[in-house]
mmCIF file of C-alpha atoms in Angstrom:
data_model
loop_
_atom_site.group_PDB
_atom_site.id
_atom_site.type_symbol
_atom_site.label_atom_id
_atom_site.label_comp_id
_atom_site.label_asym_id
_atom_site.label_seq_id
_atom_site.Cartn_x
_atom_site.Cartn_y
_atom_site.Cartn_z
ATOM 1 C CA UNK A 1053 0.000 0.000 0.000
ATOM 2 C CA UNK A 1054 1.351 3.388 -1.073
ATOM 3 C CA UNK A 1055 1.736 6.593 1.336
ATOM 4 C CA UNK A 1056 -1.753 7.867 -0.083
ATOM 5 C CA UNK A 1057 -3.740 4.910 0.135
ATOM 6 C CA UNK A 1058 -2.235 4.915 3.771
ATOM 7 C CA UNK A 1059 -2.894 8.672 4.559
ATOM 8 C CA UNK A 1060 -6.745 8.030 2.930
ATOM 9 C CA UNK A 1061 -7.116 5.128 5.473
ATOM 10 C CA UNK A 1062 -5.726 7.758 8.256
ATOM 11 C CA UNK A 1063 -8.181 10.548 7.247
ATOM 12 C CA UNK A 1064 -11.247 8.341 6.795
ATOM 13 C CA UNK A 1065 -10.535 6.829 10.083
ATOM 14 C CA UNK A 1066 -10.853 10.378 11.886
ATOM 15 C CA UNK A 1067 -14.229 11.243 9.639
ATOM 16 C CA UNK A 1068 -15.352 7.961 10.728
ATOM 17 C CA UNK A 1069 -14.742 8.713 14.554
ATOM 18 C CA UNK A 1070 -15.549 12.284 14.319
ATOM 19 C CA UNK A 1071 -19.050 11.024 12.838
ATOM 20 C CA UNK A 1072 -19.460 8.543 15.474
ATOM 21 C CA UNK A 1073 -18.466 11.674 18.038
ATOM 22 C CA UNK A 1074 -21.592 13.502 16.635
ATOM 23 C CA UNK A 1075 -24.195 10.692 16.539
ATOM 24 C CA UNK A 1076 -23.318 10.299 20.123
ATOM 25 C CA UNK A 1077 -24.082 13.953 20.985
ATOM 26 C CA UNK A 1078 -26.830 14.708 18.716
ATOM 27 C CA UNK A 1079 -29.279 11.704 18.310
ATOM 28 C CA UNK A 1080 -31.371 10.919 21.159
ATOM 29 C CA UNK A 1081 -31.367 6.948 21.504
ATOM 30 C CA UNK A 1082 -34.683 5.795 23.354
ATOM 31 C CA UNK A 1083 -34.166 2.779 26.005
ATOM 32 C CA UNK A 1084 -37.408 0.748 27.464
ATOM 33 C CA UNK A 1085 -37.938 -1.705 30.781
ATOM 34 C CA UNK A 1086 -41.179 -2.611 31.474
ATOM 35 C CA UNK A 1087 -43.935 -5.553 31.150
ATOM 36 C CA UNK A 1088 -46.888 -6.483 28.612
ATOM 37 C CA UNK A 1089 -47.359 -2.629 28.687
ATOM 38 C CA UNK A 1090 -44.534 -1.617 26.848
ATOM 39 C CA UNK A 1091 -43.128 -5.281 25.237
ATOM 40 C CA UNK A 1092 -42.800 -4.669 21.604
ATOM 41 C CA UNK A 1093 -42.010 -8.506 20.629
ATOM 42 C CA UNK A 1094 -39.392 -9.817 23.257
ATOM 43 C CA UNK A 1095 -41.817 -12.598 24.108
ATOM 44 C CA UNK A 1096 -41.782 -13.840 20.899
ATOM 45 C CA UNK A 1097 -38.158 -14.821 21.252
ATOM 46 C CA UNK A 1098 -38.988 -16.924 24.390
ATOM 47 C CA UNK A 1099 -41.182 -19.764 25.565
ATOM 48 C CA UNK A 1100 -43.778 -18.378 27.456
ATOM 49 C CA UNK A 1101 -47.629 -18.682 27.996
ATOM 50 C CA UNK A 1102 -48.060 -14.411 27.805
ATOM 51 C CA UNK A 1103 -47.501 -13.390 23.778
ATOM 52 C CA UNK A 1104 -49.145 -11.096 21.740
ATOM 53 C CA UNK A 1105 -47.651 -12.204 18.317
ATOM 54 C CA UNK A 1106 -50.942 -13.110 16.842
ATOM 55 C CA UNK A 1107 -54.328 -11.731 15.501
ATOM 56 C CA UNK A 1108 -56.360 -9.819 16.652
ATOM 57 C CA UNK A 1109 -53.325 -8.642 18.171
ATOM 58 C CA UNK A 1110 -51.970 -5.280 15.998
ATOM 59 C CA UNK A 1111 -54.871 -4.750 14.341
ATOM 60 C CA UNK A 1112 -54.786 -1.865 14.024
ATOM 61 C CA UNK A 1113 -50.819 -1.212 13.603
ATOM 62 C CA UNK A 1114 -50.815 -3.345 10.695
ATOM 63 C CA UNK A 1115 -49.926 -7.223 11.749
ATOM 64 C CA UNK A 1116 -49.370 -8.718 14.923
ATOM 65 C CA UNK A 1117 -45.692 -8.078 16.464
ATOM 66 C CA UNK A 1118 -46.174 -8.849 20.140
ATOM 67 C CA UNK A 1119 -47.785 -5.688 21.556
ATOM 68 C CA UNK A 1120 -50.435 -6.549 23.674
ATOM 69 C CA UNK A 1121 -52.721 -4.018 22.455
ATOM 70 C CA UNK A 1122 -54.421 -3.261 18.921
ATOM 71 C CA UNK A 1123 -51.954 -0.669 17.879
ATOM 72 C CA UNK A 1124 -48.870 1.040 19.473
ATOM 73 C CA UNK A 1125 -48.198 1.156 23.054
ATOM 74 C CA UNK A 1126 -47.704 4.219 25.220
ATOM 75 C CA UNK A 1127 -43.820 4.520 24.630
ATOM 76 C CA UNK A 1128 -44.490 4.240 20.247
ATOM 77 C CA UNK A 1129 -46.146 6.976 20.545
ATOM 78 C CA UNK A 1130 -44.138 9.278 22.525
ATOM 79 C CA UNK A 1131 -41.163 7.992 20.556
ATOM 80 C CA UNK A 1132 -43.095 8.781 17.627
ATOM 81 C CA UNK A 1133 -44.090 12.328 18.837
ATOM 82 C CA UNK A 1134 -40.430 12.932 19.321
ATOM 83 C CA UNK A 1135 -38.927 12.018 16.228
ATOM 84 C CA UNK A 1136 -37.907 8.621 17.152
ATOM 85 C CA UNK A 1137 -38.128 5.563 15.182
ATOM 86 C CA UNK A 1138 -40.173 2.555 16.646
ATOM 87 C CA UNK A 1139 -37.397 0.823 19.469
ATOM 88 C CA UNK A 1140 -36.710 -2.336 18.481
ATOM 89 C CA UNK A 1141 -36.594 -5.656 20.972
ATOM 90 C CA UNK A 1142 -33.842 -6.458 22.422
ATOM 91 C CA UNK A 1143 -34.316 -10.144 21.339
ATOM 92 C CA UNK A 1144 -35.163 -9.935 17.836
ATOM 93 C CA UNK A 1145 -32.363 -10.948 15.593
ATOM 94 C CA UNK A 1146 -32.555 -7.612 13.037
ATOM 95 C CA UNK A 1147 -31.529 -5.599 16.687
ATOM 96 C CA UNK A 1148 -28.011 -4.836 15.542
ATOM 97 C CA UNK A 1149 -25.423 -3.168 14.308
ATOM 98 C CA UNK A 1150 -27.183 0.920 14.243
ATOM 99 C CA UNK A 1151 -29.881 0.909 15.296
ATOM 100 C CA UNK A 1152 -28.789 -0.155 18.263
ATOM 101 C CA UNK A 1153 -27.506 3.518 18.795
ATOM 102 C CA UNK A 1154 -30.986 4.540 18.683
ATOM 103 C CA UNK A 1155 -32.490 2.506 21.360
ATOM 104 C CA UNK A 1156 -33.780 -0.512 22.307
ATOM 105 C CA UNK A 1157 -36.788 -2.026 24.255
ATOM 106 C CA UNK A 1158 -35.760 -4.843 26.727
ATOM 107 C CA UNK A 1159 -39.769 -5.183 28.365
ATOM 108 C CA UNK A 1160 -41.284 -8.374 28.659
ATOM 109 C CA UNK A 1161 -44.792 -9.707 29.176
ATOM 110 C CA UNK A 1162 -45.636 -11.123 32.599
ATOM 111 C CA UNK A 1163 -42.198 -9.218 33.848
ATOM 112 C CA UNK A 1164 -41.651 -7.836 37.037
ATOM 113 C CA UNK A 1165 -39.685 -6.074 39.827
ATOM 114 C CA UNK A 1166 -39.589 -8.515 41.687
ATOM 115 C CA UNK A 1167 -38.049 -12.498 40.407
ATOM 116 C CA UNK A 1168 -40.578 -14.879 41.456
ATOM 117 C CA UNK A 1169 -43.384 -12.091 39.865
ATOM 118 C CA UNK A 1170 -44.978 -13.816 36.427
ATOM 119 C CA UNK A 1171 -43.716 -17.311 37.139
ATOM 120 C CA UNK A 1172 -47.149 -18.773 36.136
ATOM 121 C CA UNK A 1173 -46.217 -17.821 32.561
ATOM 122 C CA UNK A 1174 -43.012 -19.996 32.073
ATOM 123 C CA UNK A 1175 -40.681 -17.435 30.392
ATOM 124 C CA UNK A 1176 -40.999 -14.205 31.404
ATOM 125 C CA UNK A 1177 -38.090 -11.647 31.615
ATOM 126 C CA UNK A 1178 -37.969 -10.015 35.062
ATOM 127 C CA UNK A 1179 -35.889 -6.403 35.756
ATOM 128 C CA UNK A 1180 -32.765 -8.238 37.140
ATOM 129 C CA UNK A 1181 -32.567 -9.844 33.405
ATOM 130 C CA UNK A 1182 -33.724 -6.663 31.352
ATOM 131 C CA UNK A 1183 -30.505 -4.626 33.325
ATOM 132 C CA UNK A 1184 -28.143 -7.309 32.303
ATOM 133 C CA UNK A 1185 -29.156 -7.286 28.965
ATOM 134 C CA UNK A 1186 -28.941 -3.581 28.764
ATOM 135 C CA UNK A 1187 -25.675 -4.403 30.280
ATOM 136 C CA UNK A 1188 -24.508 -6.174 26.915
ATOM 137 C CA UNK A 1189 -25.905 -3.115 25.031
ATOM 138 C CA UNK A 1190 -24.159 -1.265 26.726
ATOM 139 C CA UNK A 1191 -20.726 -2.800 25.961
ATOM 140 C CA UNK A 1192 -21.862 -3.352 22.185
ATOM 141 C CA UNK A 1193 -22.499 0.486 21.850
ATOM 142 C CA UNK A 1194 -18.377 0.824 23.594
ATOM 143 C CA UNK A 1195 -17.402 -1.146 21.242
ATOM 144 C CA UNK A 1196 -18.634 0.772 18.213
ATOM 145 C CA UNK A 1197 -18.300 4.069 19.367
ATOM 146 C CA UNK A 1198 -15.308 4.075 22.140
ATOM 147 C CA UNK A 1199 -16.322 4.485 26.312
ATOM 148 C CA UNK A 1200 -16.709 8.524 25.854
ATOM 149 C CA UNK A 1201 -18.771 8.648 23.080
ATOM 150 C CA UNK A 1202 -21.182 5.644 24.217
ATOM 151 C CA UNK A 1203 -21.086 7.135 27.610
ATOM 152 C CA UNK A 1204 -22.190 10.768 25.965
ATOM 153 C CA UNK A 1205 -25.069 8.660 23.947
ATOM 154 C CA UNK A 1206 -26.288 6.833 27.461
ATOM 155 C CA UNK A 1207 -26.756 10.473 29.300
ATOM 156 C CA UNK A 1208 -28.476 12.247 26.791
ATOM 157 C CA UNK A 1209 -30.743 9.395 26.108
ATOM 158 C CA UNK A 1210 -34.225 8.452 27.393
ATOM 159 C CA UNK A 1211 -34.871 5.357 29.668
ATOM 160 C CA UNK A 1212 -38.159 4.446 30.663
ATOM 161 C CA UNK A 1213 -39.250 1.789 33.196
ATOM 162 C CA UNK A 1214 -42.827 0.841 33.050
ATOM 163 C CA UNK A 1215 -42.652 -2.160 36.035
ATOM 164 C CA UNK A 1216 -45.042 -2.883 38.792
ATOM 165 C CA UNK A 1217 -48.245 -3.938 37.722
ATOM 166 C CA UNK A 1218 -47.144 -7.558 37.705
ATOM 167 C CA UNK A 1219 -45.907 -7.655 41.269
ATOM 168 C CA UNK A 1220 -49.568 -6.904 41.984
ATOM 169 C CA UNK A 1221 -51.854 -8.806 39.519
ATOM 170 C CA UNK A 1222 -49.736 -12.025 38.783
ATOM 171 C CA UNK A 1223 -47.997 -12.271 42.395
ATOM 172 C CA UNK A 1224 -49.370 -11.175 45.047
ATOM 173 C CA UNK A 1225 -52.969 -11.201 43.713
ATOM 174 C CA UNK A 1226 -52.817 -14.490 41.613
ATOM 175 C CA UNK A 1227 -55.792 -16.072 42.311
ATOM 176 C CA UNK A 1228 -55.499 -19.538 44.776
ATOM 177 C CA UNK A 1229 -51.980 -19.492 44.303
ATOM 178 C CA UNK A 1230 -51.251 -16.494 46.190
ATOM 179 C CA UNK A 1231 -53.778 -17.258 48.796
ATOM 180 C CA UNK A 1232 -51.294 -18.174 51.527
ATOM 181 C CA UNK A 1233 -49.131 -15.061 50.910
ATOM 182 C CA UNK A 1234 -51.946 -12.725 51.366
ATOM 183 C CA UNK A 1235 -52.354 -14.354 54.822
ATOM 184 C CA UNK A 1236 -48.818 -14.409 56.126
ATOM 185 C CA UNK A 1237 -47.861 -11.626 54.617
ATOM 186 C CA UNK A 1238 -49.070 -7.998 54.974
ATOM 187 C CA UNK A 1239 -49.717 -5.493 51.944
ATOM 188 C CA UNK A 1240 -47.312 -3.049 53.549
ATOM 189 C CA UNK A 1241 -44.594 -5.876 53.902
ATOM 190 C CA UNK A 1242 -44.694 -7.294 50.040
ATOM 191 C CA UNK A 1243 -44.700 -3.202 49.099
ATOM 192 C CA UNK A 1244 -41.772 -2.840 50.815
ATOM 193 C CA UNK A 1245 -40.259 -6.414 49.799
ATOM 194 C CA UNK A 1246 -40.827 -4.189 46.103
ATOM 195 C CA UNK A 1247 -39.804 -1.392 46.485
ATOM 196 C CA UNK A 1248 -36.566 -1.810 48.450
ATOM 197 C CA UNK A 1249 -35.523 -4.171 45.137
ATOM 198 C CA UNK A 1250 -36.412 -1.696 42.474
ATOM 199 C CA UNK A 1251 -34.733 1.399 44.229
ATOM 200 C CA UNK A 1252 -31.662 -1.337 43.252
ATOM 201 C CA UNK A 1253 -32.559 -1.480 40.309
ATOM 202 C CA UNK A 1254 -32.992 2.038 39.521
ATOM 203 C CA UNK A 1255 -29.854 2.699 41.135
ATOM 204 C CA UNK A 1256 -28.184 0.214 39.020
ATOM 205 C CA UNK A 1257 -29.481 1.567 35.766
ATOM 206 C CA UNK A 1258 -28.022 5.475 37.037
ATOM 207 C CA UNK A 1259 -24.165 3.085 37.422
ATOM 208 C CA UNK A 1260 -24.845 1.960 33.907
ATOM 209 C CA UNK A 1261 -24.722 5.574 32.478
ATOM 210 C CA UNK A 1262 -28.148 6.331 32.562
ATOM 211 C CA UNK A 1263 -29.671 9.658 33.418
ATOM 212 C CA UNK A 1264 -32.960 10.855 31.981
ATOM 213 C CA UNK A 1265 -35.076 8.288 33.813
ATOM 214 C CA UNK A 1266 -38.746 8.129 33.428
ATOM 215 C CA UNK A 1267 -39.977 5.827 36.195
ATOM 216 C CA UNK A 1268 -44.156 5.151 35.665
ATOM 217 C CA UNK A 1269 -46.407 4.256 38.457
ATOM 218 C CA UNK A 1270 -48.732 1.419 38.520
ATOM 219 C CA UNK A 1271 -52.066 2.332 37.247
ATOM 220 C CA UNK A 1272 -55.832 1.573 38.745
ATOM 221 C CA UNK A 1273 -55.264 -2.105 38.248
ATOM 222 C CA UNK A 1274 -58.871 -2.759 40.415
ATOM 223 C CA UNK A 1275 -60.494 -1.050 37.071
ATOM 224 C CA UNK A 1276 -59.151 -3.720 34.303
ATOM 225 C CA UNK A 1277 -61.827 -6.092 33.140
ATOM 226 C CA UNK A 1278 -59.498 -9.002 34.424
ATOM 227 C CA UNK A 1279 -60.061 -7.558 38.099
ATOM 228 C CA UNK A 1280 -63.778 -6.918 37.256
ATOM 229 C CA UNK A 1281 -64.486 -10.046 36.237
ATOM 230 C CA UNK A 1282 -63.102 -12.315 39.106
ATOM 231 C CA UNK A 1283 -64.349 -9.772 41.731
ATOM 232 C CA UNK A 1284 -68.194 -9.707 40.882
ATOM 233 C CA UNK A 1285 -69.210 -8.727 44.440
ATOM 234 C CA UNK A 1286 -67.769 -4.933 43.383
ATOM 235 C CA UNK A 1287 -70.643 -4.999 40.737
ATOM 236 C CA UNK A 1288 -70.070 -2.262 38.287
ATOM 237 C CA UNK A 1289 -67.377 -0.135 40.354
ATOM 238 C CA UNK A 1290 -63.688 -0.708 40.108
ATOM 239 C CA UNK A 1291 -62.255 -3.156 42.591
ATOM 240 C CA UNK A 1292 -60.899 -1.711 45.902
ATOM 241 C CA UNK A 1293 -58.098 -3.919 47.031
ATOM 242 C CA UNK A 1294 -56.116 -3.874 44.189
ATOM 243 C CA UNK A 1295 -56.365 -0.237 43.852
ATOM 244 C CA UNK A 1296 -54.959 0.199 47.625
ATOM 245 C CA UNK A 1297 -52.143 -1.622 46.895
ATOM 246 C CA UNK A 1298 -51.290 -0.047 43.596
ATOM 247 C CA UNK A 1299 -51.743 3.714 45.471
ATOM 248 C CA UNK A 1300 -49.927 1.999 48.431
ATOM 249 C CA UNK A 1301 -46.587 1.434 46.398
ATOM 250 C CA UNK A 1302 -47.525 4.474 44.460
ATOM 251 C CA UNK A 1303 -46.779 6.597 47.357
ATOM 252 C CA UNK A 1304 -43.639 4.852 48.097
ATOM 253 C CA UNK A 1305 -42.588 4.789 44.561
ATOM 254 C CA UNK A 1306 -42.970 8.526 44.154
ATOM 255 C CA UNK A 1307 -41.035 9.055 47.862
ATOM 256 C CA UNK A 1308 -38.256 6.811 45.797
ATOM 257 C CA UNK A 1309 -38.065 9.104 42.968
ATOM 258 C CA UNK A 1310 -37.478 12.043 45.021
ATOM 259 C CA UNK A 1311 -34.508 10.249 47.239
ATOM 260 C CA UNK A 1312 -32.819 8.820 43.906
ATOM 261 C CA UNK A 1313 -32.753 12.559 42.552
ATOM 262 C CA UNK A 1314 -31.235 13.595 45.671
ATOM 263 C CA UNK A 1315 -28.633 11.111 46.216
ATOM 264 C CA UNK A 1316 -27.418 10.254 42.961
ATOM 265 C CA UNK A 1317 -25.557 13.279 41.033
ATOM 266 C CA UNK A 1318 -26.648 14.337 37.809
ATOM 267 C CA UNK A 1319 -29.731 12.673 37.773
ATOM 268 C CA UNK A 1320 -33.319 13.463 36.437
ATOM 269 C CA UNK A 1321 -35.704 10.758 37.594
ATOM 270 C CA UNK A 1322 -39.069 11.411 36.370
ATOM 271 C CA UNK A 1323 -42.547 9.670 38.509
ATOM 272 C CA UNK A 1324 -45.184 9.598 35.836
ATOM 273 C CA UNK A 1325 -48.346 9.242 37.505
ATOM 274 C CA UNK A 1326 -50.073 6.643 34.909
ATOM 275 C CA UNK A 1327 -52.905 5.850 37.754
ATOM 276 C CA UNK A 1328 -54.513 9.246 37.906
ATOM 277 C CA UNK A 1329 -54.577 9.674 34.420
ATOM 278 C CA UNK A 1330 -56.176 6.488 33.727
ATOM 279 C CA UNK A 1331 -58.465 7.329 36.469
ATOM 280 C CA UNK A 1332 -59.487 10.023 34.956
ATOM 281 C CA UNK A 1333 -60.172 8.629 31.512
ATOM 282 C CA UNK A 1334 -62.100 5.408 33.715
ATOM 283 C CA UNK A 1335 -64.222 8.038 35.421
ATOM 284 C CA UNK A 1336 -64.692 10.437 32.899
ATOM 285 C CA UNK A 1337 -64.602 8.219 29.943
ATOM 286 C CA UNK A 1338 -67.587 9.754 28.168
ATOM 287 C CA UNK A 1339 -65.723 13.262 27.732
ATOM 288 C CA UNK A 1340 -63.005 11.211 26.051
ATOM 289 C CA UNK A 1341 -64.902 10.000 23.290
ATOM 290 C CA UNK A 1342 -65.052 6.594 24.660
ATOM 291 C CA UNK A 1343 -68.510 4.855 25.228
ATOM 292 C CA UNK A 1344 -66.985 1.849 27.389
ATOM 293 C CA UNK A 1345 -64.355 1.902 30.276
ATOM 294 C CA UNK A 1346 -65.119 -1.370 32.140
ATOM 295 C CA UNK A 1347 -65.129 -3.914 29.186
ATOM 296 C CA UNK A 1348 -62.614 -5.006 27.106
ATOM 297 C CA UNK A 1349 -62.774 -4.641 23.584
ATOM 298 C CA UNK A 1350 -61.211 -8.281 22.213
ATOM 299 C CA UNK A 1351 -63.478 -10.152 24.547
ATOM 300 C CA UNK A 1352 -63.738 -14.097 25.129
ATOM 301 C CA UNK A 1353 -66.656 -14.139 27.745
ATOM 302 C CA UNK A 1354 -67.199 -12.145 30.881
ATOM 303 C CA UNK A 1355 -69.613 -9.808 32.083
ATOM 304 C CA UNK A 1356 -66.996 -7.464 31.448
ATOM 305 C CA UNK A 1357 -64.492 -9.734 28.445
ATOM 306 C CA UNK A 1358 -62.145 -9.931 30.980
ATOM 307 C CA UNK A 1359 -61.683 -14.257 31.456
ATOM 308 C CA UNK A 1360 -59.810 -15.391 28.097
ATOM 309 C CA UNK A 1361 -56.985 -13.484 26.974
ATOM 310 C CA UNK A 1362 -57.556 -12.373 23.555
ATOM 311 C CA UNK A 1363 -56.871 -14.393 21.079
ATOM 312 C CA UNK A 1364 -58.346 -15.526 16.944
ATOM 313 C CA UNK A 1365 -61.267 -16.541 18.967
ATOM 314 C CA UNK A 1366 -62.117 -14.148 20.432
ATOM 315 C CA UNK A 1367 -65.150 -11.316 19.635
ATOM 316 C CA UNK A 1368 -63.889 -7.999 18.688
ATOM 317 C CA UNK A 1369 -66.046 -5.273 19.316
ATOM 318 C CA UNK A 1370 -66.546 -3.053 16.125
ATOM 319 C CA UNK A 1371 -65.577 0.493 16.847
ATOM 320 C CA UNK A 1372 -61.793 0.189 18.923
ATOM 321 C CA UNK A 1373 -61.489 4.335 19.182
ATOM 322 C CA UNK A 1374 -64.825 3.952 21.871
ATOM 323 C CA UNK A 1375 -63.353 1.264 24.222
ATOM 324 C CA UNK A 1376 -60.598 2.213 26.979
ATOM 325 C CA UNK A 1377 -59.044 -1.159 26.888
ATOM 326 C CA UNK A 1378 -58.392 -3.841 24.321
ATOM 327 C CA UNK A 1379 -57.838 -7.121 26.887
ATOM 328 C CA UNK A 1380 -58.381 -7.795 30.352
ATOM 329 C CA UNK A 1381 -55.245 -6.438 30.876
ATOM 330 C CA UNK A 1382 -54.303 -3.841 28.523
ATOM 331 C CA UNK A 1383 -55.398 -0.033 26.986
ATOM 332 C CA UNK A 1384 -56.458 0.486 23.200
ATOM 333 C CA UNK A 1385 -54.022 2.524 20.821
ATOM 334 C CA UNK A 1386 -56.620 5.115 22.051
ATOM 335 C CA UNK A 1387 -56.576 5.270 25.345
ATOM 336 C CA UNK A 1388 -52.723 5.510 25.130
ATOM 337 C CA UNK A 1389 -52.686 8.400 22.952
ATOM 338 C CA UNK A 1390 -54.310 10.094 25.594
ATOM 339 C CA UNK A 1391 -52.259 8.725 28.021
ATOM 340 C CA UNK A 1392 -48.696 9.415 25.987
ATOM 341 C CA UNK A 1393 -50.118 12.983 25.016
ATOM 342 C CA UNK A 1394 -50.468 13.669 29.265
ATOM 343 C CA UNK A 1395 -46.964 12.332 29.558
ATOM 344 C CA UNK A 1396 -45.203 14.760 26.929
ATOM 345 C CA UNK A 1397 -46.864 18.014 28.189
ATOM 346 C CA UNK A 1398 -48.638 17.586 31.497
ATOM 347 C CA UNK A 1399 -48.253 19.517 34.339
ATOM 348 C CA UNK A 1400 -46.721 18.444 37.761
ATOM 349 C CA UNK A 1401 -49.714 16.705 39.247
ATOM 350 C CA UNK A 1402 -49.115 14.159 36.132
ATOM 351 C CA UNK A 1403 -45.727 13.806 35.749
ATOM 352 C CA UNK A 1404 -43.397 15.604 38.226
ATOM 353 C CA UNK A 1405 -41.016 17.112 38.716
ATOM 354 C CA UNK A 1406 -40.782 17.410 34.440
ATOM 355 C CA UNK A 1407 -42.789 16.737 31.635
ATOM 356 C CA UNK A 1408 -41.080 14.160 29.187
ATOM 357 C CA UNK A 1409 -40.322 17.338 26.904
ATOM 358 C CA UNK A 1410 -38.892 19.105 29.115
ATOM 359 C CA UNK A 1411 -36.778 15.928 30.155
ATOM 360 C CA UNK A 1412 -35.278 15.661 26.653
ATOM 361 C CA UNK A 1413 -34.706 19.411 26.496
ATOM 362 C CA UNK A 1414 -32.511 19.236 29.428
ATOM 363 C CA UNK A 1415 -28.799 19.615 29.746
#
């Protein structure tokens, strides 16, 4: 090889890093945790009774991919809003090379804070696993971009962590099986048992680089059609216990938040209070557009649709814009526009102490 070829190779080399430099500083990548919420196809990678990879399943986003709803999930559409392209999972094999730089979504159905949450589903992967994986992102975006630039990406990116409502609804409120907890152990106890894990976790994702951290409460899991539907004695109201224990770690959770931004340094953790919005839509569902809060809109039996998952049996009802959920467990694509819109600009008694635009606009 001549002296020019050689001096090309050197110059090309620096365009090449300064390039990678820039990506790092300028493009916001867009990292998710969470459950069934927020899973955008990691299930399908994994044997495990909760997937979403089949009709009616993304009906409405154009096949089935694993999202448990009919369309996008909360986090599509804020990444959407913000000029991000739909985060890949972590599991599919197209998650490479990148893309990778942009983001990627580690949730999993039936997931949880806690290990033992979601066992009833076989494969499941819990926040312990979701970290390490991030972990091995982590290193892959080092590798490609050298530790300062990759560090630089991590703290200007956003990091969600949607985790919670599993801890609740398939743990310590899984019917029979959770029969004996209930009775040895208080509410108060397993809360703390949950929280004192996540904060962590948390705290382990801040060591790993991150530091725009959006941390979302557990919504008013006493109002799914699931909850409804084994609890007829609450008639047409939402169910009381599980709500107590959802506003029970929500309290604790937010009381989390605030230490975390205190103790560790440069930090923005974000509580984004998912259960009073929802409330509100539940309560107020008619000034919404909606015309039914209480049932779920791919139904396989129930008062309410809430006893089969949903599945190629089951009924769909024929307008999906007028129901607030699609399954027992889980909002329409319109009820989480609503939702995502609240998150982006709401005020503090939504999402404190920052909106998520104001979290990306910050230094």
């Amino acid at each position: 090889m001549d002296n020019l070829s050689c001096y090309m190779l050197v110059i090309l080399g620096v365009v090449l890093h300064n390039l990678m430099f820039c990506l790092a500083e300028n493009v916001t990548a867009n990292f998710v945790f969470g459950d069934s919420l927020v899973d955008v196809g990691n299930n399908n990678y994994i044997p495990s009774l909760s997937k979403a990879n089949f009709y009616p399943n993304g009906i409405d986003f154009g096949r089935p991919t694993g999202r448990y709803t009919n369309g996008r999930t909360i986090v599509d559409i804020i990444g959407q809003e913000m000029g991000f392209n739909f985060t890949p999972p972590y599991l599919a094999p197209t998650t490479f090379g990148p893309v990778v730089l942009q983001g990627v979504n580690y949730a999993s159905g039936g997931g949880g804070v806690l290990n033992g949450t979601g066992k009833i589903f076989g494969g499941r992967i819990n926040m312990d696993a979701q970290l390490d994986n991030f972990a091995n992102t982590k290193q892959y975006i080092i590798t490609r971009l050298g530790e300062a630039s990759a560090m630089k990406l991590l703290e200007n990116a956003l990091f969600s962590v949607t985790m919670g409502s599993n801890d609740f609804i398939n743990n310590y409120l899984t019917p029979v099986l959770s029969t004996a907890e209930q009775l040895t152990v208080p509410p108060e106890k397993f809360v703390g048992a949950v929280i004192f894990k996540y904060e962590i976790q948390l705290t382990r994702l801040y060591n790993m680089g991150a530091r725009k951290i959006i941390v979302v409460n557990v919504g008013p899991i006493g109002c799914i059609p699931y909850q409804r539907e084994i609890n007829p004695s609450a008639g047409d109201k939402c169910v009381n216990f599980p709500n107590e224990l959802a506003q029970l770690f929500n309290n604790q959770l937010r009381i989390l938040v605030t230490q975390l931004n205190s103790k560790l340094i440069g930090s923005k953790f974000v509580y984004a209070d998912v259960y009073e919005i929802v409330q509100d839509i539940i309560q107020n569902y008619s000034s919404y557009g909606f015309e039914s809060a209480n049932s779920a809109c791919c139904s396989g039996g129930g008062r309410f649709g809430g006893i089969i998952p949903c599945g190629p049996s089951s009924k769909i009802c024929a307008d999906r814009s007028k129901y607030v959920f699609w399954d027992p467990y889980h909002p329409t694509d319109a009820a989480n526009i609503i939702v995502a819109k609240r998150l982006l600009d709401g005020k503090s008694a939504e999402i404190w102490p920052m909106n998520v635009r104001q979290l990306l606009a910050s230094s």
